[in-house]
Amino acid sequence: MEKKDVVLENVTKKFGDFVAVDDISFSVKRGEFFSLLGPSGCGKTTTLRMLAGLEKPTKGKIYIGEEDVSEVAPFERPCNLFFQNVALFPHMNVSENIAFGLEMKKLPKSEIEKRVKELLDVVGLPGFEKRRTKELSGGQVQRIGIARALARRPRVLLLDEPLGPLDLKLREEMMIELKRIQKVVGTTFVYVTHDQGEAITMSDEIAAMKEGRIIQIGSTEELYNKPRTAFVAEFIGRSNLIRGRYREGKVNLNNLNKSIITGPHKVADNDYVAVCIKPERISIGEDIANLDNVFEAVIEEVYFRGAQINYKVLMEGNYKISILEHYKGKIFEQGKKLKIGWEKEDVHLSET
Amino acid sequence: MSISNKILKLIRKSEKLSIGMQLSPAMFWIVFFLLIPLGILVIYSFWEMVGTRLIPVWDLRNYVDVFTRVGGMYIRLFVKSLAMSALVTVGSIALAYPVAYFVSLRIEKYKYTWLILLMGPYLVCWVILVLGWKMVIGYSGLLNYLGQLLGLISEPMSWMWNNWWAVVFILIMGWAPWLVLPMFVSLEKIDKSLLEAAADLGAKPMKRFLRITLPLSSPGLLVATFFVLIPTFGEFVTPALAGGSRGVMYGNAIDASFTSMMAWPFGSALSIFLMIISLIVATILIRIVGLEKLMESL
Ligand SMILES: Nc1ncnc2c1ncn2[C@@H]1O[C@H](COP(=O)(O)OP(=O)(O)OP(=O)(O)O)[C@@H](O)[C@H]1O
Ligand SMILES: [Mg+2]
């Protein structure tokens, strides 16, 4: 069996009567990049804080390495947390911030200096030792926060939306950077985000959370291609969802007296399901009759994105459908009536 | 230069003027309440008094007297008062800081109610406070009464009253409630996630206090120092009421030279000397904290 660095068993956290985290279980393999993905307020920070020991679970067990850490104080846990608000010490400069955790370990001064320098190299800010925290840009603050959390060489690094406040371009750069850092230091990362792009780009495994529960855990590809519920499908990869009732390889639509051919699925007959189709799997055109599923549609909006075109169309039965197509020199215009279609293999069925 | 530029300049000038006008109430305040009485003190300090007559001699004899009169007694008294002030400052901070710390970091419900209650002693005027303590630690006070009643002492202890430690003790008790507020404010301003971050990075409670809480609340400590140290230099009510002959402070010497001694010019010189030292100390403290920080934590 592979080594697990983090294990949560039926962990629940209540604040008064309010259940912030509801009976969640998951495990993270050594060296893995694991993401908790979910909308604001779903309990991501609370989960990380329990791992860090800053919050006590109401129920359940947490293991880091093989050790049950339920009774272990935060300052003795083999993990470090990057705080959602970074929380750099304002009265210390950059190197003092990074060195703090090492001084608590009582490392010799020369060793500390050496490590601080290494860490600044790792996060791409060499020579920043004497900077004051006020003199850092947004992206630099995040990097120093990461360096400080990495300094003690934790077995597990917990990151709470480290790229949250950054603009899109910087965020994309930092995603690559973070993945690179993880490869360099080889630490297990538990990463919290509400941004599906971040989770998909960096993670080996993702746990999708909603209202304190984990809805689905799996590899990035699994969650992308086989979302268990409509929530996951919408949250990851922005799938199109068409609801209906499954019966013998077909889904009879709610709004329309037609059905979508899905082929046989492991769903009981007459169950309500959501048909998920990825925007990039749908064809659009005037003559696509040879596909398994073909519907009439009107183009409502067109977004030209260079390599790709994004059409928002209104399908018969009043379904709003988003389509991504490679640009090959032809654009359909707004208001045009045409056909859209997809093969039965491109369909995935999720719980509604 | 174009006309518009000239007009702009004119406007700028008038703006400067109006700022001057806005300042004038403040100027009036300073002139009326500070400069006039202070100016008179300065002038007198260069004069001489014979009987009840003031003679403008314009020399430094009174300042020389500050250092030499009665074999340097006054300057020794001054140094002793400085030491007492320092002790009072340290003592009242030591008393108030833990209270502020407790209210800010440990109490969750009714924080502000507690704060208001703690500042209750504000309502008691100083004389009543001092006399109240006399009822407790004075010769016929509560402690001596109880001590005798319980047979712990055979006769009243006299060391608790009419000496310099009684003065220091009462000043500490009187100042401490005033200090809770500025220290509470600077403790409240500390982002609690900084303490969590420190804990996460391996700092035990004592280390967190020494490395995070204490340095980040130091502006409050310096504000407290400022507000206790300087007024206490010139304190004369408490020593007059509780100090007896052994608890006399510099402020009482100033008082005496204007009353029983009838030596106004000498008293003026004593006052000016005190003010200069206060000003130096204040400047040093402001330099350390920075004026803005000081104002912020008020
Ligand atoms: N100390 C607390 N007391 C009471 N309720 C809390 C406390 N901390 C968090 N909560 C509640 O628990 C829920 C989950 O909070 P949490 O901070 O874990 O969300 P999150 O997933 O990190 O959200 P975000 O993406 O906005 O940071 C929220 O509804 C929040 O209001
Ligand atoms: Mg959060």
XYZ file of C-alpha atoms and ligand atoms in Angstrom:
682
model
C 0.000 0.000 0.000
C 1.189 3.507 -0.731
C 2.185 5.731 2.156
C -0.518 8.147 3.268
C 0.580 11.502 4.659
C -2.849 12.753 5.678
C -5.920 10.795 6.672
C -9.240 12.232 7.816
C -11.818 9.833 9.201
C -15.407 11.026 9.545
C -14.396 14.491 10.655
C -17.158 16.870 11.694
C -16.840 20.436 12.930
C -19.694 22.348 14.500
C -19.709 25.996 15.517
C -22.555 26.034 18.008
C -25.387 24.383 16.108
C -23.948 25.243 12.722
C -22.251 22.346 10.963
C -19.304 23.811 9.053
C -17.722 20.473 8.127
C -19.994 17.471 7.896
C -18.548 13.983 8.280
C -15.739 14.162 5.726
C -13.131 11.504 5.065
C -10.225 11.565 2.671
C -6.582 10.628 2.470
C -3.601 12.149 0.728
C -0.670 10.136 -0.559
C 2.901 11.158 0.138
C 4.152 13.808 -2.271
C 0.722 14.359 -3.775
C -0.830 17.682 -4.751
C -4.300 17.380 -3.247
C -6.946 20.093 -3.667
C -10.081 20.896 -1.733
C -12.301 22.675 -4.213
C -15.600 24.308 -3.433
C -17.544 27.559 -3.326
C -17.107 30.199 -0.627
C -18.239 29.107 2.816
C -18.243 25.364 2.117
C -15.797 24.651 4.954
C -12.432 24.546 3.208
C -10.613 26.837 5.625
C -12.179 25.065 8.587
C -10.884 21.725 7.285
C -7.341 23.087 6.885
C -7.447 24.704 10.314
C -8.351 21.343 11.819
C -5.375 19.796 10.044
C -3.129 22.549 11.407
C -4.534 22.061 14.902
C -6.016 25.546 15.166
C -9.512 24.100 15.387
C -10.546 20.948 17.215
C -12.816 18.524 15.350
C -16.174 17.966 17.026
C -16.002 14.371 15.863
C -13.661 12.153 13.884
C -9.952 11.426 13.676
C -7.062 13.101 11.877
C -3.763 11.422 11.123
C -0.650 13.076 9.786
C 1.872 10.456 8.794
C 0.896 7.506 10.951
C 0.321 9.679 13.979
C -3.104 10.485 15.403
C -2.758 14.240 15.905
C -6.021 14.826 17.766
C -4.180 15.738 20.967
C -1.141 17.361 19.341
C -0.787 21.139 19.701
C -0.365 23.243 16.538
C 3.257 24.051 17.397
C 4.122 20.367 17.483
C 2.420 19.202 14.291
C 4.536 18.173 11.311
C 2.605 20.462 8.988
C 2.560 24.171 8.255
C -0.258 26.392 7.113
C -0.266 29.190 4.599
C -3.041 31.446 5.942
C -5.777 32.778 3.684
C -4.724 36.300 4.760
C -0.998 35.309 4.671
C -0.436 36.842 8.148
C 3.183 37.884 7.686
C 4.547 39.378 10.912
C 4.424 43.139 10.298
C 7.205 43.979 12.756
C 9.707 41.669 11.089
C 11.422 41.903 7.738
C 11.323 39.187 5.096
C 14.208 37.107 6.402
C 12.990 37.391 10.013
C 9.577 36.167 8.894
C 11.028 33.158 7.115
C 13.498 32.487 9.916
C 10.842 32.540 12.653
C 9.905 28.879 12.347
C 13.549 27.878 12.185
C 14.438 29.857 15.305
C 11.656 28.022 17.112
C 13.466 24.831 16.091
C 16.628 26.323 17.650
C 18.723 25.788 14.540
C 22.152 27.438 14.549
C 22.276 30.915 13.096
C 24.431 30.048 10.116
C 22.099 27.210 9.167
C 19.093 29.538 9.410
C 20.732 32.117 7.173
C 21.558 29.466 4.629
C 18.017 28.114 4.586
C 16.441 31.553 4.288
C 18.606 32.190 1.255
C 17.666 28.833 -0.284
C 13.976 29.468 0.300
C 14.117 32.894 -1.280
C 15.708 31.249 -4.296
C 12.983 28.608 -4.383
C 10.194 31.203 -4.427
C 12.066 33.311 -6.948
C 12.856 36.322 -4.758
C 16.608 36.179 -4.127
C 18.070 39.152 -2.274
C 14.808 40.126 -0.567
C 16.122 39.370 2.960
C 16.085 42.908 4.300
C 12.824 44.060 2.732
C 10.079 45.159 5.087
C 6.741 43.422 4.629
C 5.112 46.752 3.731
C 7.457 47.101 0.783
C 6.245 43.950 -0.990
C 3.825 43.672 -3.898
C 0.785 41.405 -3.661
C 2.473 38.538 -5.466
C 5.644 38.921 -3.421
C 3.678 38.771 -0.167
C 2.154 35.458 -1.271
C 5.570 34.057 -2.173
C 7.142 35.070 1.122
C 4.168 33.471 2.872
C 4.856 30.251 1.003
C 8.564 30.425 1.821
C 7.773 30.934 5.512
C 5.421 27.948 5.531
C 7.997 25.786 3.740
C 10.885 26.811 6.011
C 10.444 24.090 8.607
C 10.368 21.452 5.873
C 6.932 20.278 6.936
C 5.766 16.819 6.034
C 2.554 18.412 4.767
C 2.078 21.958 3.510
C -1.433 23.351 3.889
C -2.263 26.185 1.515
C -5.397 28.282 1.937
C -6.151 30.090 -1.345
C -2.600 31.351 -1.783
C -3.401 32.834 -5.184
C -6.778 34.287 -4.238
C -5.968 38.009 -4.298
C -3.799 37.938 -7.404
C -4.795 39.081 -10.881
C -5.310 36.553 -13.638
C -1.919 36.793 -15.283
C 0.035 36.630 -12.041
C -2.166 33.794 -10.897
C -1.357 31.778 -13.989
C 2.363 32.380 -13.509
C 2.140 31.464 -9.837
C 0.285 28.225 -10.627
C 3.224 27.031 -12.686
C 5.559 28.335 -9.986
C 3.751 26.473 -7.202
C 3.785 23.222 -9.110
C 7.504 23.737 -9.714
C 8.113 24.436 -6.016
C 6.225 21.301 -5.091
C 8.410 19.242 -7.428
C 11.583 20.840 -6.002
C 10.754 20.303 -2.328
C 8.732 17.099 -2.799
C 6.358 17.993 0.045
C 2.756 16.830 0.205
C 0.470 19.763 -0.611
C -3.096 20.148 0.588
C -4.380 23.054 -1.422
C -7.617 24.951 -0.876
C -9.271 26.967 -3.621
C -12.623 27.981 -5.019
C -11.108 28.299 -8.489
C -11.568 25.212 -10.650
C -8.836 26.414 -13.018
C -6.248 26.382 -10.231
C -7.361 22.978 -8.996
C -7.340 21.429 -12.461
C -3.997 22.910 -13.450
C -2.044 21.811 -10.396
C -3.738 18.920 -8.629
C -3.115 15.220 -8.764
C -6.331 14.662 -6.886
C -9.325 16.862 -6.113
C -12.041 16.700 -3.473
C -15.085 18.724 -4.500
C -16.834 20.202 -1.464
C -20.288 21.664 -0.972
C -21.921 22.827 2.256
C -19.435 21.044 4.484
C -19.531 17.736 2.632
C -17.278 16.123 0.105
C -19.309 15.376 -3.006
C -16.636 13.593 -5.010
C -12.969 12.692 -4.735
C -10.896 11.630 -7.680
C -8.162 12.448 -10.108
C -8.498 15.701 -12.003
C -9.508 13.809 -15.133
C -12.123 11.767 -13.316
C -13.803 14.815 -11.893
C -13.632 16.553 -15.219
C -15.001 13.731 -17.320
C -17.176 11.831 -14.871
C -18.696 14.304 -12.413
C -20.818 12.374 -9.947
C -23.385 15.129 -9.503
C -24.666 18.133 -11.407
C -22.913 20.372 -8.850
C -19.499 18.912 -9.658
C -20.232 19.039 -13.371
C -21.083 22.714 -13.232
C -18.206 23.563 -10.914
C -15.532 21.741 -12.870
C -15.245 22.225 -16.599
C -18.489 24.192 -16.882
C -20.442 21.269 -18.349
C -23.762 21.779 -20.091
C -26.503 20.145 -18.099
C -29.778 18.832 -19.515
C -32.129 17.215 -17.016
C -34.442 14.328 -17.719
C -35.397 10.733 -16.880
C -33.283 7.762 -17.889
C -34.871 4.765 -19.598
C -33.158 2.035 -21.604
C -30.190 3.934 -23.037
C -32.075 7.156 -23.491
C -32.883 10.220 -21.408
C -36.341 11.646 -21.920
C -36.063 15.396 -21.499
C -38.111 17.362 -18.976
C -38.864 20.330 -21.218
C -39.090 18.652 -24.577
C -40.889 15.710 -26.026
C -37.629 14.211 -27.279
C -34.824 12.162 -25.851
C -31.046 12.119 -25.813
C -29.446 8.837 -26.805
C -26.902 7.980 -24.153
C -26.310 4.311 -24.613
C -26.600 1.996 -21.596
C -25.499 3.484 -18.233
C -25.435 2.141 -14.697
C -28.569 4.027 -13.781
C -31.907 2.549 -12.756
C -34.738 3.068 -15.226
C -36.959 6.072 -14.515
C -34.282 7.803 -12.392
C -33.934 11.547 -12.792
C -30.495 12.424 -14.140
C -28.507 15.334 -15.484
C -26.949 14.776 -18.872
C -23.497 16.437 -18.911
C -21.924 17.402 -22.161
C -18.653 19.325 -22.286
C -18.750 22.482 -24.418
C -15.833 21.229 -26.525
C -17.601 17.949 -27.398
C -20.552 19.583 -29.159
C -20.549 20.152 -32.904
C -22.319 23.057 -34.478
C -23.282 23.532 -38.139
C -25.926 23.357 -40.827
C -25.300 19.781 -41.849
C -24.455 17.424 -38.975
C -27.221 14.850 -39.376
C -24.921 11.828 -38.960
C -24.431 12.332 -35.170
C -26.316 10.308 -32.521
C -28.006 13.378 -31.134
C -29.028 16.374 -33.229
C -31.126 19.337 -32.104
C -32.283 22.644 -33.555
C -30.682 25.754 -32.047
C -30.389 29.533 -32.418
C -27.140 31.376 -31.749
C -27.596 33.936 -28.990
C -24.080 35.138 -28.318
C -20.719 34.710 -29.988
C -17.355 35.210 -28.242
C -14.297 35.100 -30.442
C -11.244 34.083 -28.401
C -8.582 33.735 -31.037
C -7.880 30.022 -31.183
C -11.377 29.229 -29.983
C -14.903 30.467 -30.482
C -17.469 30.230 -27.706
C -21.109 30.100 -28.864
C -23.992 30.479 -26.453
C -27.005 28.936 -28.156
C -30.611 28.345 -27.223
C -31.493 24.735 -27.995
C -35.054 23.602 -28.651
C -36.809 23.045 -25.310
C -35.286 26.285 -24.010
C -31.951 24.798 -22.945
C -29.028 27.235 -22.855
C -25.987 25.493 -24.244
C -22.372 26.631 -24.383
C -20.179 25.363 -27.203
C -16.419 25.679 -27.729
C -15.095 25.253 -31.226
C -11.644 25.522 -32.762
C -11.465 28.480 -35.063
C -10.919 27.345 -38.629
C -11.704 30.596 -40.402
C -15.484 30.483 -40.157
C -17.816 32.126 -37.626
C -21.583 31.751 -37.421
C -23.411 34.947 -36.719
C -25.720 35.811 -33.891
C -29.361 34.931 -34.580
C -28.505 32.192 -37.045
C -30.686 29.059 -36.954
C -28.708 25.827 -37.276
C -28.121 22.440 -35.714
C -26.034 21.219 -32.815
C -25.152 17.640 -32.065
C -22.960 15.130 -30.208
C -22.205 11.428 -30.073
C -23.586 9.198 -27.329
C -20.015 8.500 -26.117
C -19.585 12.175 -25.258
C -22.397 12.078 -22.749
C -21.976 11.536 -19.019
C -24.872 11.035 -16.607
C -24.753 12.684 -13.178
C -27.088 12.777 -10.219
C -29.209 15.899 -10.336
C 4.248 83.987 -16.957
C 0.670 83.634 -18.144
C -2.224 85.263 -16.379
C -3.793 81.968 -15.431
C -0.567 80.980 -13.736
C -0.595 84.206 -11.760
C -4.166 83.602 -10.692
C -3.251 80.111 -9.621
C -0.437 81.511 -7.528
C -2.776 84.005 -5.948
C -5.224 81.261 -5.099
C -2.444 79.217 -3.551
C -1.386 82.207 -1.459
C -4.904 82.817 -0.221
C -5.173 79.152 0.627
C -2.103 79.457 2.800
C -3.642 82.495 4.439
C -6.870 80.684 5.164
C -4.971 77.815 6.717
C -3.423 80.437 8.981
C -6.899 81.688 9.827
C -8.068 78.191 10.604
C -5.128 77.745 12.884
C -5.832 80.945 14.767
C -8.221 79.461 17.373
C -5.537 76.919 18.122
C -2.972 79.698 18.275
C -5.193 81.656 20.635
C -5.533 78.593 22.800
C -1.813 78.053 22.995
C -1.011 81.727 23.637
C -3.677 82.220 26.239
C -3.368 79.025 28.204
C 0.268 78.194 27.832
C 2.495 80.981 26.686
C 1.249 83.744 28.988
C 1.591 81.889 32.305
C 4.744 80.205 31.072
C 6.183 83.539 29.958
C 5.583 85.030 33.384
C 7.341 82.057 34.983
C 10.290 82.468 32.656
C 10.565 86.176 33.444
C 10.300 85.682 37.207
C 12.947 83.003 37.122
C 15.509 85.714 36.318
C 14.332 88.064 39.061
C 14.816 88.274 42.804
C 12.364 88.500 45.662
C 13.024 90.509 48.763
C 10.246 90.178 51.282
C 7.156 90.436 49.129
C 8.781 92.638 46.494
C 9.938 91.299 43.125
C 13.091 92.905 41.773
C 14.098 92.432 38.137
C 17.777 91.618 38.490
C 18.033 89.568 35.256
C 20.616 87.011 36.190
C 20.938 83.230 36.618
C 21.211 83.080 40.405
C 17.962 81.111 40.774
C 19.149 78.464 38.315
C 22.434 78.171 40.137
C 20.386 77.813 43.332
C 18.467 74.883 41.839
C 21.724 72.947 41.880
C 23.392 74.375 44.971
C 20.805 75.591 47.495
C 20.954 73.806 50.864
C 23.930 71.772 49.687
C 22.232 70.476 46.515
C 19.134 69.259 48.348
C 16.816 70.348 45.567
C 18.645 68.580 42.799
C 18.812 65.444 44.934
C 15.096 65.739 45.516
C 14.647 66.053 41.779
C 16.590 62.877 41.085
C 14.626 61.053 43.774
C 11.363 62.246 42.174
C 12.530 61.023 38.781
C 13.240 57.621 40.253
C 9.843 57.554 41.937
C 8.138 58.512 38.666
C 9.972 55.748 36.858
C 8.933 53.277 39.530
C 5.320 54.453 39.342
C 5.379 54.080 35.562
C 6.774 50.570 35.653
C 4.448 49.590 38.479
C 1.261 50.892 36.919
C 2.109 49.305 33.567
C 2.883 46.017 35.281
C -0.514 46.209 36.932
C -2.537 47.368 33.936
C -0.934 45.337 31.129
C -2.048 41.909 32.332
C -5.558 43.263 32.843
C -5.681 44.743 29.342
C -4.197 41.523 27.972
C -6.777 39.424 29.738
C -9.725 41.531 28.598
C -8.479 41.725 25.026
C -7.356 38.161 24.439
C -9.167 35.981 26.906
C -12.602 37.516 27.376
C -15.001 36.967 24.516
C -18.372 38.057 25.869
C -19.073 41.554 27.193
C -15.546 42.721 26.463
C -16.471 46.383 26.391
C -18.594 46.175 29.512
C -15.570 44.839 31.345
C -13.469 47.629 29.961
C -15.877 50.307 31.176
C -16.058 48.692 34.606
C -12.279 48.594 34.816
C -12.167 52.294 34.175
C -14.562 52.946 37.046
C -11.844 54.548 39.198
C -11.871 57.413 36.657
C -14.943 58.644 38.450
C -13.205 59.031 41.797
C -11.318 62.257 42.285
C -7.715 61.965 43.296
C -8.011 63.363 46.817
C -10.729 60.873 47.658
C -8.604 58.104 46.200
C -5.630 59.021 48.377
C -7.724 59.380 51.508
C -9.446 56.125 50.655
C -6.093 54.394 50.738
C -5.384 56.092 54.039
C -8.407 54.238 55.381
C -6.798 51.012 54.258
C -3.069 51.340 54.897
C -2.971 54.324 57.243
C -1.993 54.142 60.951
C -5.591 53.603 62.044
C -6.587 51.996 58.747
C -8.272 48.741 57.928
C -5.123 46.621 57.625
C -3.801 47.619 61.013
C -7.232 47.144 62.538
C -7.622 43.669 61.100
C -4.056 42.762 61.977
C -4.659 43.634 65.592
C -8.049 42.001 65.647
C -6.612 38.726 64.392
C -3.662 39.024 66.725
C -1.111 39.129 63.911
C 0.416 42.361 65.198
C 0.477 43.763 68.688
C 0.449 47.430 67.713
C -0.355 49.353 64.492
C 2.358 49.294 61.849
C 3.498 52.764 60.911
C 5.710 51.868 57.938
C 2.793 51.802 55.509
C 1.942 55.481 55.672
C 3.731 58.832 55.573
C 6.733 57.746 53.550
C 7.815 57.551 49.953
C 6.606 54.015 49.322
C 3.056 54.984 50.289
C 3.293 57.728 47.667
C 4.567 55.338 45.011
C 1.959 52.725 45.907
C -0.967 55.138 45.708
C 0.273 56.669 42.466
C 0.498 53.190 40.939
C -3.002 52.338 42.116
C -4.305 55.654 40.807
C -2.666 55.481 37.387
C -3.213 51.827 36.513
C -6.881 52.133 35.468
C -5.968 54.962 33.110
C -3.477 52.735 31.349
C -5.797 49.825 30.669
C -7.439 51.650 27.776
C -4.402 52.570 25.627
C -2.903 49.142 26.175
C -6.200 47.438 25.415
C -6.409 49.390 22.165
C -2.953 48.370 21.012
C -3.592 44.741 21.977
C -6.943 44.724 20.172
C -5.236 45.904 17.009
C -3.088 42.792 16.848
C -4.421 40.481 14.154
C -5.178 37.214 15.947
C -4.089 35.178 12.938
C -0.521 36.386 13.596
C -0.584 34.474 16.866
C -1.984 31.439 15.078
C 0.725 31.728 12.447
C 3.349 31.855 15.183
C 1.844 28.787 16.829
C 1.787 27.008 13.484
C 5.474 27.820 13.054
C 6.321 26.131 16.331
C 6.080 28.928 18.913
C 4.845 27.913 22.356
C 2.597 30.334 24.277
C 5.430 32.184 26.071
C 7.395 32.590 22.830
C 4.274 33.877 21.076
C 3.837 36.473 23.776
C 7.463 37.607 23.704
C 7.915 37.583 19.927
C 4.495 38.730 18.685
C 2.165 40.189 21.311
C 4.690 42.221 23.271
C 6.461 43.912 20.350
C 3.182 44.642 18.591
C 1.695 46.205 21.708
C 4.794 48.270 22.470
C 3.232 51.499 21.126
C 0.599 51.168 23.844
C 3.320 50.643 26.425
C 5.150 53.750 25.294
C 1.957 55.788 25.276
C 1.371 54.621 28.826
C 4.910 55.577 29.806
C 4.364 58.989 28.292
C 1.164 59.654 30.173
C 2.348 58.491 33.550
C 5.998 59.465 33.659
C 5.707 63.123 32.762
C 2.824 64.225 35.000
C 4.308 62.247 37.875
C 7.566 64.283 37.756
C 5.657 67.245 39.159
C 3.212 65.373 41.376
C 2.539 67.143 44.695
C -0.942 66.212 45.906
C -0.195 62.612 46.772
C 3.095 63.271 48.583
C 1.436 66.119 50.477
C -1.367 63.846 51.648
C 0.390 60.519 52.044
C 4.120 61.144 52.052
C 4.760 62.928 55.296
C 8.213 64.478 55.605
C 9.979 61.431 54.152
C 7.769 61.244 51.080
C 8.316 64.786 49.827
C 8.721 65.116 46.051
C 10.028 67.835 43.777
C 6.499 69.114 43.165
C 6.152 69.885 46.868
C 9.340 71.930 46.748
C 7.890 74.037 43.920
C 4.673 74.393 45.867
C 6.513 75.472 49.004
C 8.614 78.091 47.254
C 5.471 79.792 46.003
C 3.718 79.599 49.376
C 5.496 79.226 52.700
C 8.963 80.173 51.435
C 7.791 83.216 49.481
C 10.504 82.590 46.904
C 8.655 82.982 43.618
C 11.689 83.448 41.397
C 13.356 80.344 42.836
C 10.091 78.423 42.424
C 9.917 79.614 38.828
C 13.418 78.367 38.156
C 12.536 75.004 39.719
C 9.475 74.851 37.447
C 11.327 75.793 34.282
C 14.021 73.226 35.029
C 11.338 70.554 35.465
C 9.683 71.565 32.218
C 12.926 71.394 30.269
C 13.627 67.892 31.539
C 10.019 66.848 30.780
C 10.350 68.235 27.284
C 13.545 66.283 26.687
C 11.987 63.036 27.948
C 8.835 63.640 25.896
C 10.893 64.280 22.781
C 12.846 61.091 23.263
C 9.663 59.069 23.769
C 7.966 60.604 20.721
C 11.090 59.873 18.689
C 10.942 56.247 19.739
C 7.257 55.699 18.982
C 6.559 58.270 16.297
C 3.873 60.894 16.768
C 1.362 59.160 14.503
C 1.521 55.864 16.369
C 1.095 57.789 19.580
C -2.054 59.500 18.352
C -3.398 56.274 16.852
C -3.294 54.445 20.134
C -5.153 57.150 22.037
N -15.193 30.542 14.191
C -16.370 30.373 13.567
N -17.531 30.518 14.212
C -18.710 30.318 13.580
N -18.842 29.997 12.287
C -17.718 29.852 11.579
C -16.426 30.032 12.161
N -15.499 29.822 11.205
C -16.178 29.527 10.087
N -17.509 29.541 10.299
C -18.553 29.242 9.307
O -18.277 27.983 8.753
C -18.516 27.980 7.355
C -17.297 27.533 6.618
O -16.288 28.482 6.770
P -14.883 28.377 6.066
O -14.078 29.532 6.490
O -14.319 27.038 6.315
O -15.295 28.537 4.537
P -14.373 28.498 3.243
O -14.784 27.317 2.450
O -12.950 28.619 3.608
O -14.856 29.809 2.466
P -14.006 30.891 1.645
O -13.759 30.320 0.289
O -14.938 32.061 1.587
O -12.765 31.165 2.413
C -18.952 29.387 6.992
O -20.362 29.397 6.845
C -18.536 30.216 8.166
O -19.417 31.276 8.371
Mg -11.559 30.076 3.421
